[in-house]
Short mmCIF file of C-alpha atoms in Angstrom, two decimals:
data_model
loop_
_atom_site.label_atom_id
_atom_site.label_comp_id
_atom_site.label_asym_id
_atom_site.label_seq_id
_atom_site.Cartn_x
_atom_site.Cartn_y
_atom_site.Cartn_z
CA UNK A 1 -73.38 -164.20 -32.13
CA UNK A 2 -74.42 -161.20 -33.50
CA UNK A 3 -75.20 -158.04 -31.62
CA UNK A 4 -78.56 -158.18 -29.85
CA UNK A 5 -80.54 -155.16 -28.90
CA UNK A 6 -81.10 -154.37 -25.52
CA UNK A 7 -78.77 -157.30 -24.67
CA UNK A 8 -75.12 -157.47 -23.60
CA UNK A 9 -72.56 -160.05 -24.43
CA UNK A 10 -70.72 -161.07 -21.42
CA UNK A 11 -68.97 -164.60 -21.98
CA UNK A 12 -66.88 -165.15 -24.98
CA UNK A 13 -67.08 -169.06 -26.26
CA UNK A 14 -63.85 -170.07 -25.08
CA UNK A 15 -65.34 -169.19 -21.59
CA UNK A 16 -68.51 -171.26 -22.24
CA UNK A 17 -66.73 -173.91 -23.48
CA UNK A 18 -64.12 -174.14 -20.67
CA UNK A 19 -66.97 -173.76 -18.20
CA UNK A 20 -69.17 -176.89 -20.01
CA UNK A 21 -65.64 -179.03 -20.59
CA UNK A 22 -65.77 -178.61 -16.40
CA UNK A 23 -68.96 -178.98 -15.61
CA UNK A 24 -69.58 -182.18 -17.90
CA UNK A 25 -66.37 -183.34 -16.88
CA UNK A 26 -66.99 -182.74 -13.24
CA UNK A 27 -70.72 -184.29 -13.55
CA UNK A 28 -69.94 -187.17 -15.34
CA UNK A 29 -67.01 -187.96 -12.86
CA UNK A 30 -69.51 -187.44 -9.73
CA UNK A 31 -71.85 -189.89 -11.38
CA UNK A 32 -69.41 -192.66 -12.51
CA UNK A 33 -68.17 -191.97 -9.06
CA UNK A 34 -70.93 -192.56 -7.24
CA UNK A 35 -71.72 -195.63 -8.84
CA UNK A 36 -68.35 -197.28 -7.91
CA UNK A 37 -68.44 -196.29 -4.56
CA UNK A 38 -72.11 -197.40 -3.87
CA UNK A 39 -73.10 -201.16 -4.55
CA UNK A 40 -77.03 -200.08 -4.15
CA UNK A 41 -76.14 -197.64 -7.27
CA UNK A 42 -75.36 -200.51 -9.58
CA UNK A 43 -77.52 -198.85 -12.10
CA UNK A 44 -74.80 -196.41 -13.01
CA UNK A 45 -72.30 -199.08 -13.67
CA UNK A 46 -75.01 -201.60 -15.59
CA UNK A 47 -76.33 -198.31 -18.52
CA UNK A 48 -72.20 -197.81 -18.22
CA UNK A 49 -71.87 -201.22 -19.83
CA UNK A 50 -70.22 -202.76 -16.70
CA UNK A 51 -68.15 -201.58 -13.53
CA UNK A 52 -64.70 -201.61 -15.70
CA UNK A 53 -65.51 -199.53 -18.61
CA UNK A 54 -67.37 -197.02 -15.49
CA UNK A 55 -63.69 -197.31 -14.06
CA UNK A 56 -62.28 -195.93 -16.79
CA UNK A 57 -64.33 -193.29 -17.73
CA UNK A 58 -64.25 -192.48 -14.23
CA UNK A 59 -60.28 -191.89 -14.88
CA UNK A 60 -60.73 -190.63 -18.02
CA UNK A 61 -63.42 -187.62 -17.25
CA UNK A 62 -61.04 -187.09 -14.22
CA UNK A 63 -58.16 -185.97 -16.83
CA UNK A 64 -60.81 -183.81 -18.82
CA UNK A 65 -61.87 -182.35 -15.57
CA UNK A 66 -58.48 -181.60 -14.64
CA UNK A 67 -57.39 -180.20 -18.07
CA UNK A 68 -60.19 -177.86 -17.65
CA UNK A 69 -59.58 -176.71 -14.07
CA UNK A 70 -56.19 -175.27 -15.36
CA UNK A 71 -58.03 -173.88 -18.08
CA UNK A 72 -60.51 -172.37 -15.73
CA UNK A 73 -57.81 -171.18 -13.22
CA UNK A 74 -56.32 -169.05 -16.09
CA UNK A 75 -59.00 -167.70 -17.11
CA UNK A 76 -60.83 -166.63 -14.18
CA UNK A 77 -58.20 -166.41 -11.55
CA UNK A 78 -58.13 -162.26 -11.89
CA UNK A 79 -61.81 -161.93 -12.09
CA UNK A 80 -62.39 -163.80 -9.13
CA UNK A 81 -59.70 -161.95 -6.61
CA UNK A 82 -61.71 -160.61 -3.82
CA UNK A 83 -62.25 -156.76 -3.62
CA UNK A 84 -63.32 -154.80 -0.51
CA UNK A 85 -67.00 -154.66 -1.53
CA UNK A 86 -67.29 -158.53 -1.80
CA UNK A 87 -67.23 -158.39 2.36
CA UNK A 88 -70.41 -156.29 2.35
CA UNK A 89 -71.70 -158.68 -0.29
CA UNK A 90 -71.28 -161.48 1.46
CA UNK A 91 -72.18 -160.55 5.39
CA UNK A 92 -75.54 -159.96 3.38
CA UNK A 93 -75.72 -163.24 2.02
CA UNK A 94 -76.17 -161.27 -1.27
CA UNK A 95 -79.61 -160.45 -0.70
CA UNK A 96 -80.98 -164.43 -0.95
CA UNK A 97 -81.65 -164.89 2.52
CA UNK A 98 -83.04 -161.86 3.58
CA UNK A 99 -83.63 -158.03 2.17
CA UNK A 100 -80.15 -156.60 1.37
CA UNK A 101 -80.35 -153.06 2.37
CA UNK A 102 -77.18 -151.37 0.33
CA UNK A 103 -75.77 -154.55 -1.67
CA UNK A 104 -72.53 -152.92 -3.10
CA UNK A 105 -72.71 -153.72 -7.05
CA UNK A 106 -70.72 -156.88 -8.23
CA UNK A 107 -68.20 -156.48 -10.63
CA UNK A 108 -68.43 -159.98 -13.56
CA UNK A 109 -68.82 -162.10 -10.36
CA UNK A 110 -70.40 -161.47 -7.32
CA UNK A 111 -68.63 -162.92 -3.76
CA UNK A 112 -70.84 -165.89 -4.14
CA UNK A 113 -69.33 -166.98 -7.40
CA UNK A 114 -65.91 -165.88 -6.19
CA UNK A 115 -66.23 -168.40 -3.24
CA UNK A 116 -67.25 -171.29 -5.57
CA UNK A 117 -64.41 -170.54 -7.70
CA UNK A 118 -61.68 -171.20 -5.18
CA UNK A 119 -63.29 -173.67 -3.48
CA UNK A 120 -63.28 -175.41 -6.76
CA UNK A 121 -59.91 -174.71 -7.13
CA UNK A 122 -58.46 -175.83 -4.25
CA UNK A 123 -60.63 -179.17 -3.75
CA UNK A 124 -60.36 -179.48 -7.33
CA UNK A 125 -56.44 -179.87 -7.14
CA UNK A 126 -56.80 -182.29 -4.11
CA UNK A 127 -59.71 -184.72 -6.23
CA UNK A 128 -57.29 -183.84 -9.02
CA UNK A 129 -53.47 -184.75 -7.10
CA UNK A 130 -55.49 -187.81 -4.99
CA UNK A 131 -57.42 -188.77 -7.59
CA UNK A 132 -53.25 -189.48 -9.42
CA UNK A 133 -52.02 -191.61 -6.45
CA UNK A 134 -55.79 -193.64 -6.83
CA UNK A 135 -54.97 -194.33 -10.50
CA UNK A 136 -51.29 -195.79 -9.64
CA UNK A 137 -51.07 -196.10 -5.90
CA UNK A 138 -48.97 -199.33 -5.56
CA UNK A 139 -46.12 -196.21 -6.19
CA UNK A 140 -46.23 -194.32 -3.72
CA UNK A 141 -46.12 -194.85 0.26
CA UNK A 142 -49.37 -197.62 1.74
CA UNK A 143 -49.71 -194.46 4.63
CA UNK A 144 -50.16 -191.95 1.46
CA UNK A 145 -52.20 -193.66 -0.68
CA UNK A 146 -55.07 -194.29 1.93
CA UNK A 147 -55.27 -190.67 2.76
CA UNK A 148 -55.44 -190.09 -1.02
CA UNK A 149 -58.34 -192.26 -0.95
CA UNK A 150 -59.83 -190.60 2.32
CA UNK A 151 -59.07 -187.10 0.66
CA UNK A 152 -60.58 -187.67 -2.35
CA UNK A 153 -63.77 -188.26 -1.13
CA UNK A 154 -63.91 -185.73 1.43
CA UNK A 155 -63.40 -182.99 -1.88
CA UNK A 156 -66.12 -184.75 -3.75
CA UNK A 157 -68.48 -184.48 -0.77
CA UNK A 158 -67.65 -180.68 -0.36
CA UNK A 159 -67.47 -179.71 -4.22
CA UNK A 160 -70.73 -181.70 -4.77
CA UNK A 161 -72.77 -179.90 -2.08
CA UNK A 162 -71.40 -176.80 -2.90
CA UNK A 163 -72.47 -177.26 -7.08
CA UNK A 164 -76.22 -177.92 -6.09
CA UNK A 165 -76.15 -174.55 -4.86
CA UNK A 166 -74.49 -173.20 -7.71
CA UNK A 167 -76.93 -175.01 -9.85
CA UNK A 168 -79.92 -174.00 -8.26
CA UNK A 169 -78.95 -169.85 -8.09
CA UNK A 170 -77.68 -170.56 -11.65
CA UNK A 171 -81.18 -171.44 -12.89
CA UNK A 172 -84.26 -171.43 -11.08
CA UNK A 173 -83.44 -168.55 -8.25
CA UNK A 174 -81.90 -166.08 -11.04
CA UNK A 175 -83.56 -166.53 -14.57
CA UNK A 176 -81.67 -165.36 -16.77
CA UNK A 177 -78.27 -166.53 -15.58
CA UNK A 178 -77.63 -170.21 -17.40
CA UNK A 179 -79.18 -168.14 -21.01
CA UNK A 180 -74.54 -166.65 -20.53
CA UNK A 181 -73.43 -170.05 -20.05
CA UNK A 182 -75.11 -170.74 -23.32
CA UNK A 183 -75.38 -167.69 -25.79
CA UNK A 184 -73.10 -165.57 -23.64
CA UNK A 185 -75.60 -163.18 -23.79
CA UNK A 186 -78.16 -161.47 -20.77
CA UNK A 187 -80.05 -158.26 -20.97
CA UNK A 188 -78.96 -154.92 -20.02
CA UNK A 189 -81.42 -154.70 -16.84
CA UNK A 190 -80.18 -158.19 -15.87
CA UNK A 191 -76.41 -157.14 -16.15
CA UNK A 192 -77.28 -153.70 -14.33
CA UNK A 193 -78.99 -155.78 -11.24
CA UNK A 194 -76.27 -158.42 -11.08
CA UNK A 195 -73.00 -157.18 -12.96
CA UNK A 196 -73.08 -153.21 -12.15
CA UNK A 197 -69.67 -152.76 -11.79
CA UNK A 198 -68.66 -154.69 -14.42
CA UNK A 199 -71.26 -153.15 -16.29
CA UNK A 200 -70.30 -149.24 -15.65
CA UNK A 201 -66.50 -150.32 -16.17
CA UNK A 202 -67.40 -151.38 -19.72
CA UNK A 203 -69.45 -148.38 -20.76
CA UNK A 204 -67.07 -146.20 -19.20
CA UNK A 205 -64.50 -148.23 -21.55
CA UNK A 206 -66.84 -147.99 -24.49
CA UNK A 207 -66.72 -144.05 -24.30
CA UNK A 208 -62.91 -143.60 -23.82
CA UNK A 209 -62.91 -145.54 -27.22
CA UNK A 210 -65.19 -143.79 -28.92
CA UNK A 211 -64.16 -140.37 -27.70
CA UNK A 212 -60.54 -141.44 -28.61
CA UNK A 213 -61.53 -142.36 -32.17
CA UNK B 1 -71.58 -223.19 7.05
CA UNK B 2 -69.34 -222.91 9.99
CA UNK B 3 -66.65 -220.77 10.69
CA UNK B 4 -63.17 -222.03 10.52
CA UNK B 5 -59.48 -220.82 11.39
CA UNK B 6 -56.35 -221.92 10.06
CA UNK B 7 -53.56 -222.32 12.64
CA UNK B 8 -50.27 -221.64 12.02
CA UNK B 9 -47.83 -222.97 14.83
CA UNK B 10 -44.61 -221.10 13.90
CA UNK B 11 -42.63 -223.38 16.78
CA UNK B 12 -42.96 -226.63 14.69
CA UNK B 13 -42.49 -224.74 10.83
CA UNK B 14 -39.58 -225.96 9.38
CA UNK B 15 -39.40 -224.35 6.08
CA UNK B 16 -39.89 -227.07 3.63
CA UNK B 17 -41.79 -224.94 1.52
CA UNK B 18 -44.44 -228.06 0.90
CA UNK B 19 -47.28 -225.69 1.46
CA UNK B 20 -45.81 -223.17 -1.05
CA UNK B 21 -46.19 -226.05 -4.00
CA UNK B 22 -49.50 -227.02 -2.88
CA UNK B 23 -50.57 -224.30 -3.27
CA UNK B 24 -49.23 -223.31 -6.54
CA UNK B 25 -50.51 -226.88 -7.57
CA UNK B 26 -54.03 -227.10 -6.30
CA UNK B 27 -54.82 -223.40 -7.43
CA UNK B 28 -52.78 -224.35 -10.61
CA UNK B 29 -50.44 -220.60 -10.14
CA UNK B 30 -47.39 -220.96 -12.78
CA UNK B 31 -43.85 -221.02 -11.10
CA UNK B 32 -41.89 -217.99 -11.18
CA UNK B 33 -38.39 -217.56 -12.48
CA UNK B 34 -36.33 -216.67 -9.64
CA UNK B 35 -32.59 -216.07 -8.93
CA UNK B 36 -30.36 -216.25 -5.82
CA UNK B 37 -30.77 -213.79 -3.05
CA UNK B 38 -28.70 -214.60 -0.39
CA UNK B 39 -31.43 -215.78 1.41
CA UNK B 40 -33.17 -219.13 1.17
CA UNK B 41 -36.91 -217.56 0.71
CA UNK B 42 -37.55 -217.86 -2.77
CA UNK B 43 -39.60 -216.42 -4.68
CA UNK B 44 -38.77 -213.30 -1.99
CA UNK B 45 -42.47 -211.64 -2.11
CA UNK B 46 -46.42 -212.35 -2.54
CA UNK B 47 -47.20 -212.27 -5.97
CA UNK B 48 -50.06 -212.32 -8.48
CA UNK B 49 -48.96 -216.09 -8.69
CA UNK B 50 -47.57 -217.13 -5.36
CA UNK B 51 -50.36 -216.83 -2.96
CA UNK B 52 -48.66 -217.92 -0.27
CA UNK B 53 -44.90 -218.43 0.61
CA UNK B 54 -42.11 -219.08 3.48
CA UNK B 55 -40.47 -215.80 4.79
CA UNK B 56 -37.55 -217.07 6.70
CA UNK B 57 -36.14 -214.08 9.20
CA UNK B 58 -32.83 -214.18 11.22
CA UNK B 59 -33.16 -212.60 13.85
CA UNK B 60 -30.30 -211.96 17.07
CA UNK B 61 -31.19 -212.41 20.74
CA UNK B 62 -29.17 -213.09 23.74
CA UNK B 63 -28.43 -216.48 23.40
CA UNK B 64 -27.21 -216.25 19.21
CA UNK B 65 -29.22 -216.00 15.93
CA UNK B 66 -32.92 -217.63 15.97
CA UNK B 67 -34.12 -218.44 12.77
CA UNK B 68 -37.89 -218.25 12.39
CA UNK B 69 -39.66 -219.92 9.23
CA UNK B 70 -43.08 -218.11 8.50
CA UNK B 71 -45.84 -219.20 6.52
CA UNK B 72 -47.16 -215.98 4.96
CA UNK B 73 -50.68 -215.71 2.85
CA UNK B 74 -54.11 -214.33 3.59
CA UNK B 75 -55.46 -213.83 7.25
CA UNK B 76 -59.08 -213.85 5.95
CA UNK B 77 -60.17 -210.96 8.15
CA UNK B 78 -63.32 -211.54 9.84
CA UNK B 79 -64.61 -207.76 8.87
CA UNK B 80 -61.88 -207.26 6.07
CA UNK B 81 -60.54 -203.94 4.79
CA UNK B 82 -59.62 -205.22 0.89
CA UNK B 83 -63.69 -205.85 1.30
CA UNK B 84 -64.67 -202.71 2.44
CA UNK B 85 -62.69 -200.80 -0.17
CA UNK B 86 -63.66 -203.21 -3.13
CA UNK B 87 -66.22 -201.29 -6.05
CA UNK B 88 -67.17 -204.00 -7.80
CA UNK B 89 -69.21 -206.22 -5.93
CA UNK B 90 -68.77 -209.59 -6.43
CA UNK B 91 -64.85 -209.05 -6.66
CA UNK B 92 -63.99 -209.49 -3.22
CA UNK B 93 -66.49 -211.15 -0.69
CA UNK B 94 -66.03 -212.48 3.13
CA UNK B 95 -68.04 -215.86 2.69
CA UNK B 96 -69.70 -217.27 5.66
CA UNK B 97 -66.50 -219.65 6.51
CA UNK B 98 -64.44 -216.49 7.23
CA UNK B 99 -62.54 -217.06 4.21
CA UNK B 100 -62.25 -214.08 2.10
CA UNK B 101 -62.24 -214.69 -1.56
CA UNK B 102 -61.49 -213.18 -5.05
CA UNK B 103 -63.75 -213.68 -8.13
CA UNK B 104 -61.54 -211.96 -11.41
CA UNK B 105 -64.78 -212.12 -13.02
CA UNK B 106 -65.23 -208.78 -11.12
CA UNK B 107 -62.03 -207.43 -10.28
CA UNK B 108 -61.95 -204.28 -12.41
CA UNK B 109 -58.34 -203.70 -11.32
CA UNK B 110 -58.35 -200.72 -9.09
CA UNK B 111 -56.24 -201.80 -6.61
CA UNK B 112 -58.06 -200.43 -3.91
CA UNK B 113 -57.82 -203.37 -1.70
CA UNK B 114 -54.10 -203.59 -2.19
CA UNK B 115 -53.73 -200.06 -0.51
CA UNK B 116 -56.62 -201.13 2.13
CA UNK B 117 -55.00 -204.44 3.63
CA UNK B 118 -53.40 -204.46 6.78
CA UNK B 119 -51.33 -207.31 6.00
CA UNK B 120 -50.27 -206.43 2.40
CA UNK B 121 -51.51 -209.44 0.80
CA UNK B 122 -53.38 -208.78 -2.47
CA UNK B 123 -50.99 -208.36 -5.61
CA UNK B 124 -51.67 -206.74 -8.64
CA UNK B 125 -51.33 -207.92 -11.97
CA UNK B 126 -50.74 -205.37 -14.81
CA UNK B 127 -50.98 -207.88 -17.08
CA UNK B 128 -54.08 -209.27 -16.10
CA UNK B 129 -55.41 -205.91 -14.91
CA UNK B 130 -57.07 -207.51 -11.99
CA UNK B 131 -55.49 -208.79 -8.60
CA UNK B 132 -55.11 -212.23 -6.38
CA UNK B 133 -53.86 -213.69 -3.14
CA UNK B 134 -54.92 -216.77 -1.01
CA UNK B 135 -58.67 -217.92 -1.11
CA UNK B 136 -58.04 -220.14 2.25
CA UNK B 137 -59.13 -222.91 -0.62
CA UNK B 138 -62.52 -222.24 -0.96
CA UNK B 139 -63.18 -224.37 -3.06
CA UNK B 140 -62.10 -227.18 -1.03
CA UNK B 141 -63.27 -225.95 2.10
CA UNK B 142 -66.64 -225.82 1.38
CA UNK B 143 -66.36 -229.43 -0.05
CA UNK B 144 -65.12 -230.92 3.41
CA UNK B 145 -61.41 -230.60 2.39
CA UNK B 146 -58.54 -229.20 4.68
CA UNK B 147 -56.84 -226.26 2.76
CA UNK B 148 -54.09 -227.77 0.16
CA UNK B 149 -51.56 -225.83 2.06
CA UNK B 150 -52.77 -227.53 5.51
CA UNK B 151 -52.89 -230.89 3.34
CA UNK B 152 -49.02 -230.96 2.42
CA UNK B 153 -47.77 -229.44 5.65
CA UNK B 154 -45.39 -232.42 7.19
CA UNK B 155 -44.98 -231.44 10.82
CA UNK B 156 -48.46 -230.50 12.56
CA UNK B 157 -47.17 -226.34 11.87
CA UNK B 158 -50.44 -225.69 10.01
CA UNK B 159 -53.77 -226.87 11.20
CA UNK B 160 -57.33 -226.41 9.83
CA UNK B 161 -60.43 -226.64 11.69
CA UNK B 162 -63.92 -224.97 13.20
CA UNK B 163 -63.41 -221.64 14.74
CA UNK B 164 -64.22 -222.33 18.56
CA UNK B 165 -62.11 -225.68 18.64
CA UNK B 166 -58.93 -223.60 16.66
CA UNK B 167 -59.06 -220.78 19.33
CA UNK B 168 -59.32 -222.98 22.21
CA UNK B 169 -56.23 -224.74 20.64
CA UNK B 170 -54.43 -221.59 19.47
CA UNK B 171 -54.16 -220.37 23.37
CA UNK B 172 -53.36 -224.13 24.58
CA UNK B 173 -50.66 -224.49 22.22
CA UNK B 174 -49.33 -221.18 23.17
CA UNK B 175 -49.45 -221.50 26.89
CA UNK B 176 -48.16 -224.63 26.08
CA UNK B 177 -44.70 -223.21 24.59
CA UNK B 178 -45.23 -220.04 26.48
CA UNK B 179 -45.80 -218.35 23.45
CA UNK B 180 -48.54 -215.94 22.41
CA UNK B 181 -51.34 -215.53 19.36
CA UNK B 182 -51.10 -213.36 16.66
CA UNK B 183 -52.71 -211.35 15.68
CA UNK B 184 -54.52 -210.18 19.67
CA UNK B 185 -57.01 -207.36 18.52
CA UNK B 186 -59.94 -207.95 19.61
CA UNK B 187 -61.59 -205.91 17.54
CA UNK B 188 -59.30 -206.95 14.44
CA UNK B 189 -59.99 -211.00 14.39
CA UNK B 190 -58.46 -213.18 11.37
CA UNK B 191 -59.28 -216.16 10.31
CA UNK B 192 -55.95 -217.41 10.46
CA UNK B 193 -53.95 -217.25 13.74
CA UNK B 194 -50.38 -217.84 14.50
CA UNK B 195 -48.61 -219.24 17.75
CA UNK B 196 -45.67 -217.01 18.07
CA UNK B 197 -42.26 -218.47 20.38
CA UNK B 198 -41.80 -216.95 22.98
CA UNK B 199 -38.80 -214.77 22.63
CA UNK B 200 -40.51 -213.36 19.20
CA UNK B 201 -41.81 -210.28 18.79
CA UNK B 202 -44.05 -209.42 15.79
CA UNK B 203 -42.63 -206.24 15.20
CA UNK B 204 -39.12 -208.29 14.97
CA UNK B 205 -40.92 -210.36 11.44
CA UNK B 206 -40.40 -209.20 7.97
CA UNK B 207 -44.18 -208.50 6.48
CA UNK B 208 -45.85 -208.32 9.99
CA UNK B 209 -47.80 -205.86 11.15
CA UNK B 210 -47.65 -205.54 14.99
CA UNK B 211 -50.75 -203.82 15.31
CA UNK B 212 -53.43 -204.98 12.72
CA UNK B 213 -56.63 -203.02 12.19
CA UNK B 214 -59.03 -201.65 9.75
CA UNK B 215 -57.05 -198.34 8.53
CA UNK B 216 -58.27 -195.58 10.01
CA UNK B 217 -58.71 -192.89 6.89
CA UNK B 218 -60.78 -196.11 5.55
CA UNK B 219 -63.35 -195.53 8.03
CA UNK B 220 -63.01 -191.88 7.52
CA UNK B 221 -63.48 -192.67 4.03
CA UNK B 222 -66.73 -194.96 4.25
CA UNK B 223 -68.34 -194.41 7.25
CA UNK B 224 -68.38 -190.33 7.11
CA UNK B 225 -67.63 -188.40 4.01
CA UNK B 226 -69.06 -191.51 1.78
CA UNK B 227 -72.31 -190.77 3.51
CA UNK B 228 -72.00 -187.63 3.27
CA UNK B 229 -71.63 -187.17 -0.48
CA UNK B 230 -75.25 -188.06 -0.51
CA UNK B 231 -76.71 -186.31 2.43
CA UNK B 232 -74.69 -183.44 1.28
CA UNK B 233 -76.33 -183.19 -2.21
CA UNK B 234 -79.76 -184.08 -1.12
CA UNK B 235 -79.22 -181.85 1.73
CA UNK B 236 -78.35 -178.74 -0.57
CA UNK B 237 -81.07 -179.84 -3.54
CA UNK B 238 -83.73 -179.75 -0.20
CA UNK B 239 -82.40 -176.28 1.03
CA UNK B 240 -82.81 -175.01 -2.84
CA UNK B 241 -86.21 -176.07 -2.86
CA UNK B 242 -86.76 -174.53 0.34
CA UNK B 243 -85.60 -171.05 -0.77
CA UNK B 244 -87.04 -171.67 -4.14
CA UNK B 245 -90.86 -171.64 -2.41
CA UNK B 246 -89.89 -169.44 0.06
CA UNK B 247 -88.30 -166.88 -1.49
CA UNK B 248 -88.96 -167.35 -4.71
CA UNK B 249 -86.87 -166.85 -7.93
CA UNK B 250 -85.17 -163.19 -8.52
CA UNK B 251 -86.82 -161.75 -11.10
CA UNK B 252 -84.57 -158.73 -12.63
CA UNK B 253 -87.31 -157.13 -14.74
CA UNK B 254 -90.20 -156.87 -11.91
CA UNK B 255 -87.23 -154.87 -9.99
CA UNK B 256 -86.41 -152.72 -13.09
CA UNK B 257 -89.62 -151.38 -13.25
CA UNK B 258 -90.27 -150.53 -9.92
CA UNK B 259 -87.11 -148.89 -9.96
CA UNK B 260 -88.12 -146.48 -12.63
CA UNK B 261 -91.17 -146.07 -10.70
CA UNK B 262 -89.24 -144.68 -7.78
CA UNK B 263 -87.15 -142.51 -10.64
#
């Protein structure tokens, strides 16, 4: 997209798409998921066109999600490392719950994001490496493949929970945040208020390049 | 519809393998091809088409080698695990005789209740993409027939009957021989039961579990974090909502100006 005045681009399209490939994938599993594992849900199943062809896209959004979570991993694992300001970050809650006094500036994420990241991650792999033994599970050990199924579930109930919140402070408690999901672009006052560091870092990058040239 | 039991008296089993046939014939299963194994149970597993078969077991105690002829199929759990872990409803269902029975109309083929049963008895087939085992004859049960298997059996090994009057006969039979019932959990009952000899241990059987019960990570599974899944994203969408009229959304451009105010 072209440069946008009094804006800032900060996602690049492989990021959006890598986050939407996720997210869809992720979604669509929770949903197909929820309507095998709860008979009073049989609406899922019946729009699905029946509880085998939900089975299978139930498998098959699991590989997409998993394709993606690599993908994501890549691409984010860096940006998301913690840094010593994230601790003051997050013993403030980031300011949601109640007035932040001296938030330290986040740098592309804040601690919040950071924390959804690898918990993403890490129950991500376990829906991902259960969610293989529940596909073939006549494989491995009986013992195994009922904690895979145990497991499994357990991820989805924590992941879930976890990407209402991320949902919610995504759209209605920070306007402005989905708009970089989608254009990749937010304006300079938003990126000040919730990307400083990040922010500063890139003008400060901006000037050694133009000073250079 | 009552309740019933099928009794299986391992003291007067003899191997003859007539219940293995009648079953294949009555639920019309296609013989397998099978080879020689050095042992005379034949085919040597459960499969998608045997339902039900003879496990014969050597086994050494003081007095020499006891040979013990089993009759091995589906205990029809009276609150069964393959049931519990089924999606598809209709697939697997615990009818009001006790017997616990498979529709392929549903089965979607997940194998879920394979992994879940206690006993190992459903089998999967990759052909057929769905799975099968022992229906305790369903179809003839609720028609006033014995089970075919109970029908063929020569020697009075398996009985068929209404719950109270099997139990009552299980525990005669056993005092009687000084045996004991399998399986004893109380809180794991079966609609079939077996009248072990005395000087047999479960544990000592080939495709016995000594100690059957609903898996534990299965109740982990559906009675907590399935549950939760749902309270969990209601729980979170409520606490948005919450914060959303409490606190409100964060507006970046209401803060930007008052911060040039202050400047």
């Amino acid at each position: 997209m072209a440069k946008q005045e009094g804006m800032v681009r900060v996602t690049d399209a492989t990021e959006r798409i890598t986050h939407w490939l996720l997210a869809g994938s992720c979604l669509f599993a929770l949903l197909t998921g929820i309507g095998l594992m709860f008979h009073q849900w049989e609406i899922i199943p019946t729009l699905l066109g029946g509880y085998y062809a939900t089975k299978w896209m139930h498998i098959f959004s699991g590989v997409v999600f998993a394709v993606s979570l690599i993908a994501a991993m890549i691409m984010w694992w860096n940006e998301c490392r913690f840094v010593a300001d994230d601790g003051k970050w997050i013993l403030q809650a980031g300011g949601y719950l109640w007035e932040a006094k001296d938030l330290p500036p986040a740098g592309m994420y804040n601690c919040g994001q950071k924390i959804f990241f690898w918990f993403v991650v890490v129950f991500g792999i376990i829906i991902v490496l259960s969610g293989l033994v529940m596909w073939n599970p006549l494989i491995f050990p009986v013992a195994l493949a009922r904690w895979a199924y145990m497991l499994h579930v357990m991820s989805v109930f924590a992941v879930a929970s976890f990407t209402i919140a991320h949902i919610y402070l995504g759209t209605f408690a920070n306007p402005g945040t989905v708009q970089i999901m989608f254009t990749g672009w937010a304006t300079k006052a938003y990126c000040e208020e919730h990307k400083g560091r990040w922010l500063a870092d890139r003008e400060l990058k901006a000037e050694a390049e133009s000073a250079a040239e | 519809m009552a309740e019933y039991i099928k009794l299986i008296d391992l003291t007067k089993c003899t191997g003859c393998r007539a219940c293995q046939v009648a079953c294949k014939q009555w639920n019309e299963l296609p013989a397998e091809k099978t080879g020689f194994s050095g042992s005379l149970q034949n085919p040597l597993d459960l499969s998608y088409d045997t339902w039900t078969l003879i496990r014969y077991d050597e086994i050494e105690n003081g007095s020499g080698m006891q040979w013990i002829m089993r009759h091995d199929a589906c205990m029809h759990c009276d609150w069964p695990a393959c049931v519990k872990a089924c999606p598809s409803p209709g697939a697997l269902v615990k009818t009001e005789t006790g017997a616990v029975v498979h529709n392929p109309k549903y089965c979607i083929g997940c194998k879920a209740c394979v992994v879940a049963c206690p006993f190992d008895i459903p089998r999967y087939s990759k052909k057929e993409e769905k799975i099968a085992k022992c229906t305790l004859c369903y179809d003839r049960i609720t028609d006033g027939k014995v089970p075919a298997c109970v029908a063929a059996c020569p020697t009075g090994c398996l009985k068929f009957g209404l719950k109270e009057q099997m139990i009552e006969q299980a525990h005669k039979r056993a005092d009687a021989v000084g045996g004991a019932v399998y399986p004893s959990n109380p809180k794991y009952e079966t609609h079939v039961l077996y009248i072990m000899p005395t000087e047999i241990q479960p544990a000592q059987l080939q495709h016995v579990n000594p100690n059957p019960k609903m898996p534990t990570t299965m109740l982990w599974w559906k009675n907590l974090f399935k549950p939760f899944t749902l309270l969990g994203i209601g729980g979170v969408a409520g606490l948005a909502a919450l914060h959303y009229m409490i606190k409100g959304p964060h507006r970046v451009s209401e803060k930007e100006e008052g911060g040039e105010a202050d400047g």
